């Protein structure tokens, strides 16, 4: 174990080598690269790519520093550390990933001796510092604000110096690089011989210069971007094979991956530090001498203060690490809104309708009351927000207020908040029209949050993989791969103390005005704020609090299906006023604990401590996050006595890799299906699991071409769901039918798979392609996207849509099971937006088909038939559109 | 390091030199091969490797070197690029070794080129094997797909294995990424591994100290090194796959949602794959232990091997200067024989005895491409027989085959049973659109069992359910038609030019380069059978069943497979044969005259018109090859033991002798392969000659020697105003066959048609043309003033007829034919011969008799360009267009039949030079 020369007074061996081996330098640099990749410092990278690059860097670090001769124990330690990093780095928490790198570097230090061990230990210390910084940024909103301010200042200074305005936050300012390089530099100065001041000066100059060069490049990024010619891709209607071009590839990196330049520059500086300057000789105690000394010490009386200090250094870091996790990441929430009342202010850019049959109106927020009801809460509207109404309210919801606020109403609102109520303000791109002018900031005047007149434009669609949620009961544990917050295009928020950010949009920019929201097109300019945009913020106010969300989409009818876990958690956290990591005392505690942990680790740098402490922090962080996430697990219940329907909750399975697109408006999206379900009185939600508890609260479960097979527990849950009256509707064509085969077989149904590979004897089904069929008259045709036959395994069951001839199969098959029904449509994309085209008009025949289908298969509903068409003059158009023998006829 | 870099460059060179994933880039290939050989040249030398290789050594060395060179030459001549590089590099190394100089740089070059050649040879074999296996199935077997899905799950992606794909979620869509060998173990990585193994083995053979390092120790060292390399590659592959998938998902994230997704090309970009060899190079360098020494050390080793300059007479006065001593002769001979046996076993397809040639085409269950309605001058589109008009129709191919065989049809009302199939030798099932009943399938199967030949013709993406219907028949035979569509990696995905291999299957041995149209692929699984047509440089998309014809828009999609595919597959059952082909479009009426189409159909039918032999000799040849190879190894050991007679007694020269023996064996193997390949190709030609034309129909040759006008490709004319694809197609409506020919093959037919010739005509050709016409041949030259580089008069010169290129005429055309009159915008005036068409008083078409033959010169070709012919054959022509057709048929029909063309009426002088504007098809 390497120790500092001054630590020991006993005989020692002195190693003369004062230059680091190249392999160890490579290992350190690779470890740093992994840490920067983990912390998201390298710019916009897809999460999987970021992970695999990180693993590659870690693999390089391990292989480069793999000792020539290793004992079994060392191999076991390294393998365990590698496995630990491999299994824990997929976590969505950046700090966990960074700390996992620190653990691995510490493990490498543990198996080395002398200077390599010291170098690796310093590397681990530096990465731990970066991990603590990353953790502080995501758990201590005040720290985030401070770092953001520093980043902004850096950008502004460099922008001023190079004559190009540059507005960035901490991410694009490259503070991560400064933290890691700075930590390493400090340790390097301590471990290299005196005089240190000149080296410190030169190192500081190099670091500042590197940062300046990077930021200067960033400031000129727009010019760089426009200097590279835009590729013209040869696409046509008959050919979508584009050609990748260098110019296109390089343009995609600007400015989003320019931080890689900072990585290269800082790596070069660190490499120079390690290689160009001789290190202090490392001494190593003779093991026999050490053993003898320890024996002597055991016989002596050790003062209590020494023991306490020793204990502090031994166990302090771990205990503090656990304290950090508890104070910074534990936010227990309630899973429902039972007994809570949410009052919505009714003067705003609002529409409380939802899609209805025989109406083309689609509405905005019509489902929100249903959703609140499904969680056990009460949702009311108020135009005046009287004191009486507010007295009974737990949460006041103001969605895009667009009228001037009467002073008395404002007073009542803020009085409500001061008394302990929660105010949720939901903004969207401001409007300024004669009779409608956004008035969020009028309402928010007493607070420190302002809605800016801009549009936060995400570089990735729907802020996918671009969120940085800070610790909050509504966000903890949310994975942003599926855009769980539902934010698309809204203004950014300006937040100043004591308000605190909750959701940050990391990879986007702030486009002034609302043009970007209207046109959907907006080029980035360096004068616009790049990265780290606040999309949601919270401020304690009196006994209550104010929460501002920058986009209304998460509450809108179609998006609510996907964002409901976040919306539910948010409402529950506001209604129950749970303690949050955002409480000031918890922020302080978290920050102090982090500083103390780092201080103790740095004061007595030992490899095992750098393994144990970050590992403990990782494990406790993950446990606290999981506990916080689990505590708010929502289970909406559609069995409402107040509703006309027996049960108004419909689930669309999203947990088995369905064939539909998560992009609502895409060709294979399901926006129109959701609207159709809304018309039928359902609250359609995407199911994130198919647990028995979830399904027993719903009436309808829709499965669309899942790629993942259901587990036996899910089979059982669905069987129970159906037998107790639920309707299970499966849309699957032969191409996607294999994963659904087992669950369909449970109900005696089957969609024969296609293609059937060689070596299988299964009878290949015949494709029927896109075909049209008359609904109730030749004029009213509904369409199959790509139809396949559905078969009954035992011949029983009812054919709902089948060819006119007497085939043994049908396009839509129905089977009753207990009190419920199973319906199988042999067409995966039957409910896709493309198949609903043209637009979802009120007389859309697909909608009529669905109305007919749902009214015939839902328990307790009166079967509905389309009204007869006025004109029967066409003989048999189905024959023309579908071809011989392929027209489907709905059967009653 | 240089060693591994060299191996990696050579591994990557294959992807640049072959149309494997992308089209070949010869300069890049050459550069990588040279760089690879250079890197190997400057790699640290094996510590025990003999360095005295140039201008040194005993005479035996020289004789062995000469023998090796001699044996390599046939392979260099026979092999195609880039395969040729392997024997060529070895030969260059050996030849350099014979130079009377011994500069260190030359020593390095010798070592580098020979090692590079050996590595390339091993890689070429591995690549052929890889292509042969992946074309059967690209998909990873269980549990590799599941493991891949698990790895993707580790990346935080919601992913699962679904069949042969890994389904992965993104906001945009659920991506079903095909889990293929090409993705997990791409050719470059495999070839790097194979190259590494070959190099390690070659270095082991080179070690020179049998006393210090006994044979078992050498093998132990080799096996340890190979084990290390295997572990390195096995560890790298999963990370590599994750890296590729990570990049894919990143590109998906960054893609514009309003544009089609295009994020797959890095999976098969040769440059990406080459770049991805850097990690295994570094890992191999770090972890695979080689016995190497530095350059400085090399020079200290060398003196041990420094021998005197060659002195053949002194060292082997009694033996021949060329032939090595007998102990060295037997092993190479046996190796050559073993390789030859393997080659024959792989390439040879015994043709068997010929049947009577009764061909029956099944119309039952097939609405597509009927043969029943003739391709004539009356029917174009309406009335439609099915969804299409006269283009997608097999009447032409039926007529064409009728020249060689006794043709019949099994019509829709006929049964498919033993009785109806009894009078047939070859049954052609083309594009069934309905499924066969079990009894019908059984009857077809029995027909094959009893010696019949079955030809199945499918099409892309299970079009009209054809693959489903045919798979009912062929699935018991072990293969199926996939429901995919193949595209090429060239500039246009629709371009797929197939060139037959050096030793083709007998069915395609007379096949010129062939353009596929829209082919599906065949999944042979691991059933017995042979690929008749297998090609690389292709990629596939699954059917899009939403579209009417299930034809997807070409796009690099995650479901795509890429690399090698089977497009025609032959197997046998009982005494009969089955041949499955995947592109029905190319035999359609509009396509049959294009290069290779008719030849392919004839070749396939003729192959099927033979019975399989009772005994398949190929497994026995393989077994015999194994035995001979074992004998070669045994005798080689004996020869090694008898190293003393060669005079190479020192340990250093022992290593040198081993290296020479290895190179001699490699050269012998190359020689055996070359000879056997030539023999098999010859045997195929001899045993399956072109069948005789029993009922010949007029054959019209479309000149491609001097005419360069764009013609049709597949279903689509390639030109506009300068294109004559429809003219070519329409000629075939005159009860004749058309074929495009160049060179002396233009005289192959009864009529030669040259459209707007523009290449210079040599005197020799003109003489042959005159002789051809004099002996009864017919020549039609169609020209236009728009053909500014016309060489028509060079063709017409011997016949006393010419175009007046400077006399551009326009006006109303008058002929002696009963056709509607036409206004001509631009025509060449003719001189000489008998006028058959005039513009006013000016003759613009004329014919002349020459010997037994006749010549027709027409000066208004643009009347029949693709624009004026209607641009496509898929729409019913309007009256104006029909009148142009009538004129064409009116002129050519009697001319083809050898009848005199009626002279046009006397011209009206008033109409002379009248300006008539022709403004487009609709107004004519």
CSV table of C-alpha atoms in Angstrom, one decimal, chain B residues 190-530:
chain,number,residue,atom,x,y,z
B,190,UNK,CA,-13.3,-12.7,-38.8
B,191,UNK,CA,-10.6,-12.2,-41.4
B,192,UNK,CA,-8.4,-10.4,-38.9
B,193,UNK,CA,-8.7,-13.5,-36.7
B,194,UNK,CA,-8.1,-15.9,-39.6
B,195,UNK,CA,-5.2,-13.8,-40.8
B,196,UNK,CA,-3.8,-13.7,-37.3
B,197,UNK,CA,-4.0,-17.5,-37.0
B,198,UNK,CA,-2.5,-18.0,-40.5
B,199,UNK,CA,0.3,-15.6,-39.6
B,200,UNK,CA,1.0,-17.3,-36.3
B,201,UNK,CA,1.0,-20.7,-38.0
B,202,UNK,CA,3.3,-19.5,-40.8
B,203,UNK,CA,5.7,-18.0,-38.2
B,204,UNK,CA,5.7,-21.3,-36.4
B,205,UNK,CA,6.6,-23.1,-39.5
B,206,UNK,CA,9.4,-20.7,-39.9
B,207,UNK,CA,11.0,-21.4,-36.6
B,208,UNK,CA,14.4,-22.8,-37.1
B,209,UNK,CA,15.6,-24.4,-34.0
B,210,UNK,CA,14.1,-27.9,-33.7
B,211,UNK,CA,16.8,-28.9,-31.3
B,212,UNK,CA,16.1,-26.0,-28.9
B,213,UNK,CA,12.4,-25.9,-29.6
B,214,UNK,CA,11.0,-29.3,-30.3
B,215,UNK,CA,7.9,-29.7,-32.4
B,216,UNK,CA,5.5,-30.1,-29.5
B,217,UNK,CA,6.8,-27.0,-28.0
B,218,UNK,CA,6.3,-25.1,-31.2
B,219,UNK,CA,2.7,-26.3,-31.4
B,220,UNK,CA,2.2,-25.5,-27.7
B,221,UNK,CA,3.4,-21.9,-28.4
B,222,UNK,CA,1.2,-21.7,-31.5
B,223,UNK,CA,-1.9,-23.0,-29.7
B,224,UNK,CA,-1.3,-20.6,-26.8
B,225,UNK,CA,-1.0,-17.7,-29.2
B,226,UNK,CA,-4.2,-18.8,-31.0
B,227,UNK,CA,-6.0,-19.2,-27.7
B,228,UNK,CA,-4.9,-15.6,-26.8
B,229,UNK,CA,-6.1,-14.3,-30.1
B,230,UNK,CA,-9.4,-16.1,-29.8
B,231,UNK,CA,-10.0,-14.7,-26.3
B,232,UNK,CA,-9.2,-11.2,-27.5
B,233,UNK,CA,-11.6,-11.4,-30.4
B,234,UNK,CA,-14.3,-13.1,-28.3
B,235,UNK,CA,-14.0,-10.3,-25.7
B,236,UNK,CA,-14.1,-7.6,-28.3
B,237,UNK,CA,-17.1,-8.8,-30.3
B,238,UNK,CA,-19.8,-8.0,-27.7
B,239,UNK,CA,-18.3,-4.6,-27.0
B,240,UNK,CA,-18.1,-4.0,-30.7
B,241,UNK,CA,-21.7,-4.9,-31.2
B,242,UNK,CA,-22.8,-2.6,-28.4
B,243,UNK,CA,-20.7,0.2,-29.9
B,244,UNK,CA,-22.4,-0.2,-33.2
B,245,UNK,CA,-25.8,-0.4,-31.6
B,246,UNK,CA,-25.0,2.6,-29.4
B,247,UNK,CA,-24.0,4.6,-32.5
B,248,UNK,CA,-27.2,3.5,-34.2
B,249,UNK,CA,-29.4,4.6,-31.3
B,250,UNK,CA,-27.5,7.9,-31.0
B,251,UNK,CA,-28.1,8.6,-34.7
B,252,UNK,CA,-31.8,7.7,-34.2
B,253,UNK,CA,-31.9,10.2,-31.4
B,254,UNK,CA,-30.3,12.9,-33.6
B,255,UNK,CA,-32.4,12.1,-36.7
B,256,UNK,CA,-34.8,14.5,-38.1
B,257,UNK,CA,-38.3,13.1,-37.3
B,258,UNK,CA,-39.6,14.6,-40.5
B,259,UNK,CA,-37.3,12.6,-42.7
B,260,UNK,CA,-37.0,8.9,-43.3
B,261,UNK,CA,-34.7,7.3,-40.8
B,262,UNK,CA,-31.2,6.7,-42.1
B,263,UNK,CA,-29.0,5.5,-39.4
B,264,UNK,CA,-27.8,2.0,-40.5
B,265,UNK,CA,-24.9,2.6,-42.9
B,266,UNK,CA,-22.2,2.5,-40.3
B,267,UNK,CA,-23.0,-1.2,-39.7
B,268,UNK,CA,-21.6,-2.1,-43.2
B,269,UNK,CA,-19.4,0.8,-44.1
B,270,UNK,CA,-16.0,-0.8,-44.9
B,271,UNK,CA,-14.3,2.2,-43.4
B,272,UNK,CA,-16.2,1.8,-40.1
B,273,UNK,CA,-15.4,-1.9,-40.1
B,274,UNK,CA,-11.7,-1.1,-40.8
B,275,UNK,CA,-11.7,1.4,-38.0
B,276,UNK,CA,-13.2,-1.1,-35.6
B,277,UNK,CA,-10.2,-3.3,-36.1
B,278,UNK,CA,-8.1,-0.9,-34.1
B,279,UNK,CA,-9.1,-2.3,-30.7
B,280,UNK,CA,-8.4,-5.9,-31.6
B,281,UNK,CA,-5.1,-4.8,-33.1
B,282,UNK,CA,-4.2,-3.2,-29.8
B,283,UNK,CA,-5.5,-6.1,-27.7
B,284,UNK,CA,-3.7,-8.6,-29.8
B,285,UNK,CA,-0.5,-6.6,-29.6
B,286,UNK,CA,-0.9,-6.4,-25.9
B,287,UNK,CA,-2.0,-9.9,-25.1
B,288,UNK,CA,-0.9,-12.3,-27.9
B,289,UNK,CA,2.6,-13.4,-27.2
B,290,UNK,CA,4.8,-13.7,-30.2
B,291,UNK,CA,8.4,-14.7,-30.4
B,292,UNK,CA,9.8,-11.6,-31.8
B,293,UNK,CA,13.0,-9.7,-31.8
B,294,UNK,CA,13.9,-6.2,-32.6
B,295,UNK,CA,15.5,-5.1,-35.9
B,296,UNK,CA,18.8,-4.8,-34.2
B,297,UNK,CA,18.6,-8.3,-32.9
B,298,UNK,CA,17.7,-9.5,-36.4
B,299,UNK,CA,21.1,-8.6,-37.7
B,300,UNK,CA,22.7,-10.6,-34.9
B,301,UNK,CA,20.7,-13.6,-35.9
B,302,UNK,CA,21.3,-13.3,-39.5
B,303,UNK,CA,24.9,-14.3,-39.7
B,304,UNK,CA,24.0,-17.7,-38.5
B,305,UNK,CA,22.1,-18.1,-41.7
B,306,UNK,CA,24.4,-16.3,-44.1
B,307,UNK,CA,25.3,-18.8,-46.7
B,308,UNK,CA,27.3,-18.5,-49.8
B,309,UNK,CA,25.8,-17.3,-53.0
B,310,UNK,CA,23.8,-19.9,-54.9
B,311,UNK,CA,25.9,-22.6,-56.6
B,312,UNK,CA,23.6,-25.0,-58.0
B,313,UNK,CA,26.1,-26.9,-60.0
B,314,UNK,CA,28.2,-27.5,-56.9
B,315,UNK,CA,25.5,-28.5,-54.6
B,316,UNK,CA,23.3,-30.7,-56.8
B,317,UNK,CA,25.2,-31.6,-59.9
B,318,UNK,CA,23.2,-34.7,-60.7
B,319,UNK,CA,19.7,-33.4,-60.4
B,320,UNK,CA,17.6,-31.2,-62.5
B,321,UNK,CA,17.9,-27.5,-61.9
B,322,UNK,CA,14.2,-27.0,-61.8
B,323,UNK,CA,12.7,-30.0,-60.0
B,324,UNK,CA,13.3,-30.4,-56.3
B,325,UNK,CA,14.5,-33.7,-55.0
B,326,UNK,CA,12.0,-36.4,-54.7
B,327,UNK,CA,11.4,-36.3,-50.9
B,328,UNK,CA,10.0,-32.9,-51.5
B,329,UNK,CA,7.9,-33.8,-54.5
B,330,UNK,CA,5.4,-36.2,-53.1
B,331,UNK,CA,3.7,-34.1,-50.4
B,332,UNK,CA,3.0,-31.2,-52.7
B,333,UNK,CA,1.7,-33.5,-55.3
B,334,UNK,CA,-0.6,-35.1,-52.8
B,335,UNK,CA,-1.7,-31.6,-51.6
B,336,UNK,CA,-2.4,-30.6,-55.1
B,337,UNK,CA,-4.5,-33.7,-55.6
B,338,UNK,CA,-6.4,-33.2,-52.3
B,339,UNK,CA,-7.2,-29.6,-53.1
B,340,UNK,CA,-8.2,-30.7,-56.6
B,341,UNK,CA,-10.6,-33.3,-55.1
B,342,UNK,CA,-12.1,-30.8,-52.7
B,343,UNK,CA,-12.4,-28.3,-55.6
B,344,UNK,CA,-14.3,-30.8,-57.7
B,345,UNK,CA,-16.5,-31.8,-54.8
B,346,UNK,CA,-17.4,-28.1,-54.3
B,347,UNK,CA,-17.8,-27.0,-57.9
B,348,UNK,CA,-18.9,-30.0,-59.8
B,349,UNK,CA,-22.6,-30.5,-60.5
B,350,UNK,CA,-23.0,-33.8,-62.3
B,351,UNK,CA,-25.3,-33.1,-65.2
B,352,UNK,CA,-26.8,-36.6,-65.6
B,353,UNK,CA,-28.8,-38.0,-68.5
B,354,UNK,CA,-31.1,-35.8,-70.6
B,355,UNK,CA,-34.9,-36.2,-70.7
B,356,UNK,CA,-37.1,-35.7,-73.7
B,357,UNK,CA,-37.5,-32.0,-73.3
B,358,UNK,CA,-41.2,-31.8,-72.6
B,359,UNK,CA,-41.8,-28.5,-70.7
B,360,UNK,CA,-45.1,-27.7,-69.1
B,361,UNK,CA,-45.9,-24.3,-67.7
B,362,UNK,CA,-48.5,-24.2,-64.9
B,363,UNK,CA,-51.2,-21.6,-65.4
B,364,UNK,CA,-53.3,-23.1,-62.6
B,365,UNK,CA,-53.3,-21.1,-59.4
B,366,UNK,CA,-51.3,-18.4,-61.2
B,367,UNK,CA,-52.9,-15.2,-62.3
B,368,UNK,CA,-49.6,-13.4,-62.7
B,369,UNK,CA,-47.5,-13.6,-65.9
B,370,UNK,CA,-49.7,-15.9,-68.0
B,371,UNK,CA,-48.4,-17.4,-71.2
B,372,UNK,CA,-51.7,-17.8,-72.9
B,373,UNK,CA,-52.2,-14.5,-74.7
B,374,UNK,CA,-49.6,-13.9,-77.4
B,375,UNK,CA,-47.3,-10.9,-77.4
B,376,UNK,CA,-48.3,-9.4,-80.7
B,377,UNK,CA,-49.0,-6.1,-82.4
B,378,UNK,CA,-52.5,-5.7,-81.3
B,379,UNK,CA,-52.6,-6.1,-77.5
B,380,UNK,CA,-50.8,-3.7,-75.3
B,381,UNK,CA,-52.6,-3.1,-72.0
B,382,UNK,CA,-56.3,-3.5,-72.4
B,383,UNK,CA,-58.0,-5.9,-71.9
B,384,UNK,CA,-56.0,-6.7,-68.8
B,385,UNK,CA,-55.6,-10.4,-68.2
B,386,UNK,CA,-55.0,-9.7,-64.6
B,387,UNK,CA,-53.6,-6.6,-63.0
B,388,UNK,CA,-51.2,-5.9,-65.8
B,389,UNK,CA,-51.2,-5.7,-69.6
B,390,UNK,CA,-49.0,-7.4,-72.1
B,391,UNK,CA,-45.7,-6.5,-70.3
B,392,UNK,CA,-45.9,-8.7,-67.3
B,393,UNK,CA,-46.6,-11.7,-69.3
B,394,UNK,CA,-44.7,-14.9,-70.2
B,395,UNK,CA,-45.9,-15.4,-73.7
B,396,UNK,CA,-42.5,-14.4,-75.1
B,397,UNK,CA,-40.6,-16.8,-72.9
B,398,UNK,CA,-43.1,-19.6,-73.8
B,399,UNK,CA,-42.5,-18.9,-77.5
B,400,UNK,CA,-38.7,-18.7,-76.9
B,401,UNK,CA,-38.6,-22.0,-75.1
B,402,UNK,CA,-40.7,-23.5,-77.8
B,403,UNK,CA,-37.7,-23.3,-80.1
B,404,UNK,CA,-35.9,-25.9,-78.0
B,405,UNK,CA,-38.6,-27.9,-76.3
B,406,UNK,CA,-42.0,-29.4,-76.6
B,407,UNK,CA,-44.1,-26.9,-74.8
B,408,UNK,CA,-47.5,-27.3,-73.1
B,409,UNK,CA,-49.5,-25.6,-70.5
B,410,UNK,CA,-51.4,-26.8,-67.4
B,411,UNK,CA,-54.3,-24.5,-67.5
B,412,UNK,CA,-56.6,-23.3,-64.8
B,413,UNK,CA,-59.1,-26.0,-65.4
B,414,UNK,CA,-56.6,-28.8,-65.5
B,415,UNK,CA,-55.7,-30.9,-62.5
B,416,UNK,CA,-52.3,-31.2,-61.1
B,417,UNK,CA,-52.0,-34.9,-60.5
B,418,UNK,CA,-49.8,-37.8,-61.6
B,419,UNK,CA,-51.7,-38.1,-64.9
B,420,UNK,CA,-51.3,-34.5,-66.0
B,421,UNK,CA,-47.6,-34.5,-65.0
B,422,UNK,CA,-46.8,-37.8,-66.6
B,423,UNK,CA,-46.2,-36.2,-70.1
B,424,UNK,CA,-43.8,-33.7,-68.9
B,425,UNK,CA,-40.1,-33.5,-68.1
B,426,UNK,CA,-39.8,-30.0,-66.7
B,427,UNK,CA,-42.6,-28.4,-64.8
B,428,UNK,CA,-42.5,-24.6,-64.5
B,429,UNK,CA,-44.4,-23.1,-61.7
B,430,UNK,CA,-44.3,-19.3,-62.0
B,431,UNK,CA,-45.7,-16.9,-59.6
B,432,UNK,CA,-48.6,-18.8,-58.1
B,433,UNK,CA,-51.1,-16.5,-56.6
B,434,UNK,CA,-53.1,-19.2,-54.9
B,435,UNK,CA,-52.0,-22.0,-52.7
B,436,UNK,CA,-51.8,-25.6,-53.9
B,437,UNK,CA,-53.9,-28.2,-52.3
B,438,UNK,CA,-52.1,-30.9,-50.4
B,439,UNK,CA,-52.9,-33.4,-53.2
B,440,UNK,CA,-51.4,-31.1,-55.7
B,441,UNK,CA,-48.3,-30.6,-53.6
B,442,UNK,CA,-47.9,-34.3,-53.3
B,443,UNK,CA,-48.3,-34.8,-57.0
B,444,UNK,CA,-45.6,-32.2,-57.7
B,445,UNK,CA,-43.3,-33.8,-55.1
B,446,UNK,CA,-43.8,-37.3,-56.7
B,447,UNK,CA,-43.1,-35.9,-60.1
B,448,UNK,CA,-39.8,-34.7,-58.9
B,449,UNK,CA,-39.0,-37.9,-57.1
B,450,UNK,CA,-39.6,-39.8,-60.3
B,451,UNK,CA,-37.0,-37.7,-62.2
B,452,UNK,CA,-38.9,-34.6,-63.2
B,453,UNK,CA,-37.4,-31.2,-63.2
B,454,UNK,CA,-39.2,-28.5,-61.3
B,455,UNK,CA,-38.6,-24.8,-61.9
B,456,UNK,CA,-40.1,-22.4,-59.4
B,457,UNK,CA,-40.1,-18.7,-60.2
B,458,UNK,CA,-40.9,-16.3,-57.4
B,459,UNK,CA,-40.7,-12.6,-56.9
B,460,UNK,CA,-40.0,-10.0,-54.4
B,461,UNK,CA,-41.7,-9.7,-51.0
B,462,UNK,CA,-44.1,-12.6,-51.3
B,463,UNK,CA,-45.8,-10.6,-54.0
B,464,UNK,CA,-49.4,-11.9,-54.5
B,465,UNK,CA,-48.6,-14.5,-51.9
B,466,UNK,CA,-46.4,-16.3,-54.4
B,467,UNK,CA,-43.7,-17.2,-51.8
B,468,UNK,CA,-46.3,-18.5,-49.4
B,469,UNK,CA,-47.7,-20.7,-52.1
B,470,UNK,CA,-44.4,-22.0,-53.3
B,471,UNK,CA,-43.1,-22.5,-49.8
B,472,UNK,CA,-45.8,-25.0,-49.2
B,473,UNK,CA,-44.1,-27.0,-52.0
B,474,UNK,CA,-40.5,-26.4,-51.2
B,475,UNK,CA,-40.5,-26.3,-47.4
B,476,UNK,CA,-40.3,-30.2,-47.2
B,477,UNK,CA,-37.2,-29.9,-49.5
B,478,UNK,CA,-35.5,-27.8,-46.9
B,479,UNK,CA,-35.5,-24.3,-48.3
B,480,UNK,CA,-38.0,-21.4,-48.7
B,481,UNK,CA,-38.4,-18.2,-50.6
B,482,UNK,CA,-38.0,-15.3,-48.1
B,483,UNK,CA,-40.5,-12.5,-48.1
B,484,UNK,CA,-37.9,-9.9,-48.7
B,485,UNK,CA,-36.6,-7.7,-51.5
B,486,UNK,CA,-33.0,-7.4,-52.5
B,487,UNK,CA,-31.3,-4.2,-53.3
B,488,UNK,CA,-27.8,-3.4,-54.4
B,489,UNK,CA,-25.3,-1.3,-52.6
B,490,UNK,CA,-24.5,0.7,-55.7
B,491,UNK,CA,-25.4,4.3,-56.4
B,492,UNK,CA,-29.0,3.2,-57.1
B,493,UNK,CA,-30.4,0.5,-54.8
B,494,UNK,CA,-32.2,-0.9,-57.8
B,495,UNK,CA,-29.0,-1.7,-59.7
B,496,UNK,CA,-27.9,-5.4,-59.3
B,497,UNK,CA,-25.6,-6.6,-61.9
B,498,UNK,CA,-24.7,-10.2,-61.6
B,499,UNK,CA,-21.6,-11.7,-63.2
B,500,UNK,CA,-21.2,-15.4,-63.1
B,501,UNK,CA,-18.2,-16.9,-61.2
B,502,UNK,CA,-15.2,-18.5,-62.8
B,503,UNK,CA,-16.7,-21.9,-62.3
B,504,UNK,CA,-20.4,-21.4,-62.7
B,505,UNK,CA,-23.2,-23.8,-62.1
B,506,UNK,CA,-24.0,-25.6,-65.4
B,507,UNK,CA,-27.4,-23.8,-65.5
B,508,UNK,CA,-25.7,-20.4,-65.8
B,509,UNK,CA,-22.5,-21.3,-67.7
B,510,UNK,CA,-23.6,-19.3,-70.8
B,511,UNK,CA,-25.0,-16.4,-68.8
B,512,UNK,CA,-23.7,-13.0,-69.7
B,513,UNK,CA,-23.8,-10.2,-67.1
B,514,UNK,CA,-27.3,-10.0,-65.9
B,515,UNK,CA,-29.3,-7.2,-64.4
B,516,UNK,CA,-31.7,-8.3,-61.7
B,517,UNK,CA,-34.9,-6.3,-61.4
B,518,UNK,CA,-36.6,-7.0,-58.1
B,519,UNK,CA,-35.5,-10.2,-56.6
B,520,UNK,CA,-36.3,-11.9,-53.3
B,521,UNK,CA,-33.8,-14.2,-51.7
B,522,UNK,CA,-33.9,-17.9,-50.9
B,523,UNK,CA,-33.3,-19.3,-47.4
B,524,UNK,CA,-31.7,-22.7,-47.9
B,525,UNK,CA,-31.2,-23.2,-44.2
B,526,UNK,CA,-28.8,-26.0,-43.9
B,527,UNK,CA,-30.5,-28.3,-46.4
B,528,UNK,CA,-28.6,-30.0,-49.2
B,529,UNK,CA,-28.4,-28.2,-52.5
B,530,UNK,CA,-26.3,-25.7,-54.4
